[in-house]
Amino acid sequence: MEGIQNPVVSRSVEEVFGDFRGRRAGLLKALSTDVRKFYHECDPDKENLCLYGLPNETWEVNLPVDEVPPELPEPALGINFARDGMPEKDWISLVAVHSDSWLISVAFYFGARFGFGKNERKRLFQMINDLPTIFEVITGNAKQSKDQSANNHNSSRTKPSGVKVIYKPSVPTILFFIFSESYLYLLTFSHIKASKMSPPPREDDESGEDEEDDEQGAVCGACGDNHDDFWICCDACEKWFHGKCVKITPAKAEHIKHYKCPTCSTNKKIKA
């Protein structure tokens, strides 16, 4: 996957910021000028999709990488499942919030990877802070330019009555709201996934027969074992699987509204 599995090799703050700015430009295109194409590619009937911004100022909607841990922090998983569950404007805004969070994660991942010190991290932070967030641009609440901000600051000392004071949130404040909204988003869908993430229930036999088999409970549709582990249920065939057997972690499962096991996903592609 271009720009994801083989990220640019950055060594300086300027190079990491250049990577940030390129990915940001790609995400802005997806959520503004290319929004109809982006909306179409996020079909809820498809598998768990992510929105990636690439360093060359392009974007793509794709499946998450298979390796654990991934080469880069992963974007929000399963954004396509929420597409038809809310007004389009709200959905675009929500994706923008998660995109801002991902960009910050990637930038400071590189900062840690390349051993940035306190001053380098501070400089990177400031360079990022000088740009409006994707959420601000998409919702029309982009921050004022430095010149406008300076003029407002100077005039505020002799502010006439009726002039509105504009509050400019800092990056820490913005991040607080980003992660708070992400947390609320997870809570919204947590009740949907609760039944899928619990161990498979044991079937009670009223006749009292096969009690020994009932005590063992259901078995994994992949490995055939029933040992205690994180489980997930396929919405298509209703079989239970160990998360490890189908490469689904509890964190990823939190974002999945409709899960399809590898067999059901393959069968659907063949029929199509």
CSV table of N, CA, C and O in Angstrom, one decimal, residues 90 93-94 97-98 135 176-186:
chain,number,residue,atom,x,y,z
A,90,ASP,N,-22.7,15.2,9.1
A,90,ASP,CA,-22.1,14.8,10.4
A,90,ASP,C,-21.1,13.7,10.2
A,90,ASP,O,-20.1,13.6,10.9
A,93,SER,N,-17.9,15.2,9.0
A,93,SER,CA,-17.2,15.8,10.1
A,93,SER,C,-16.6,14.9,11.1
A,93,SER,O,-15.5,15.1,11.6
A,94,LEU,N,-17.2,13.7,11.3
A,94,LEU,CA,-16.7,12.7,12.2
A,94,LEU,C,-15.4,12.1,11.6
A,94,LEU,O,-14.4,11.9,12.3
A,97,VAL,N,-12.6,14.5,12.1
A,97,VAL,CA,-12.1,14.5,13.5
A,97,VAL,C,-11.1,13.3,13.6
A,97,VAL,O,-10.0,13.5,14.2
A,98,HIS,N,-11.4,12.1,13.2
A,98,HIS,CA,-10.6,11.0,13.3
A,98,HIS,C,-9.3,11.2,12.4
A,98,HIS,O,-8.2,10.7,12.7
A,135,PHE,N,-10.8,19.2,10.5
A,135,PHE,CA,-12.2,19.4,11.0
A,135,PHE,C,-12.6,20.9,10.9
A,135,PHE,O,-13.7,21.2,10.5
A,176,PHE,N,-7.9,17.6,22.8
A,176,PHE,CA,-8.9,17.1,23.8
A,176,PHE,C,-10.2,16.8,23.2
A,176,PHE,O,-10.8,15.8,23.5
A,177,PHE,N,-10.7,17.7,22.4
A,177,PHE,CA,-12.0,17.5,21.8
A,177,PHE,C,-12.0,16.3,20.7
A,177,PHE,O,-12.9,15.6,20.6
A,178,ILE,N,-10.9,16.2,20.0
A,178,ILE,CA,-10.7,15.1,19.1
A,178,ILE,C,-10.9,13.8,19.8
A,178,ILE,O,-11.7,12.9,19.4
A,179,PHE,N,-10.1,13.6,20.8
A,179,PHE,CA,-10.1,12.3,21.5
A,179,PHE,C,-11.3,12.1,22.3
A,179,PHE,O,-11.8,10.9,22.5
A,180,SER,N,-11.9,13.2,22.8
A,180,SER,CA,-13.2,13.0,23.5
A,180,SER,C,-14.3,12.6,22.6
A,180,SER,O,-15.1,11.7,22.9
A,181,GLU,N,-14.3,13.2,21.4
A,181,GLU,CA,-15.4,12.8,20.4
A,181,GLU,C,-15.1,11.4,19.9
A,181,GLU,O,-16.1,10.6,19.7
A,182,SER,N,-13.9,11.0,19.8
A,182,SER,CA,-13.5,9.6,19.4
A,182,SER,C,-14.0,8.6,20.4
A,182,SER,O,-14.6,7.6,20.1
A,183,TYR,N,-13.8,9.0,21.7
A,183,TYR,CA,-14.3,8.1,22.8
A,183,TYR,C,-15.8,8.0,22.8
A,183,TYR,O,-16.3,6.9,23.0
A,184,LEU,N,-16.5,9.1,22.6
A,184,LEU,CA,-18.0,9.1,22.5
A,184,LEU,C,-18.4,8.2,21.4
A,184,LEU,O,-19.4,7.5,21.5
A,185,TYR,N,-17.7,8.3,20.3
A,185,TYR,CA,-18.1,7.5,19.1
A,185,TYR,C,-18.0,6.0,19.4
A,185,TYR,O,-18.8,5.2,19.0
A,186,LEU,N,-16.9,5.6,20.1
A,186,LEU,CA,-16.8,4.2,20.5
A,186,LEU,C,-17.9,3.8,21.4
A,186,LEU,O,-18.4,2.7,21.3
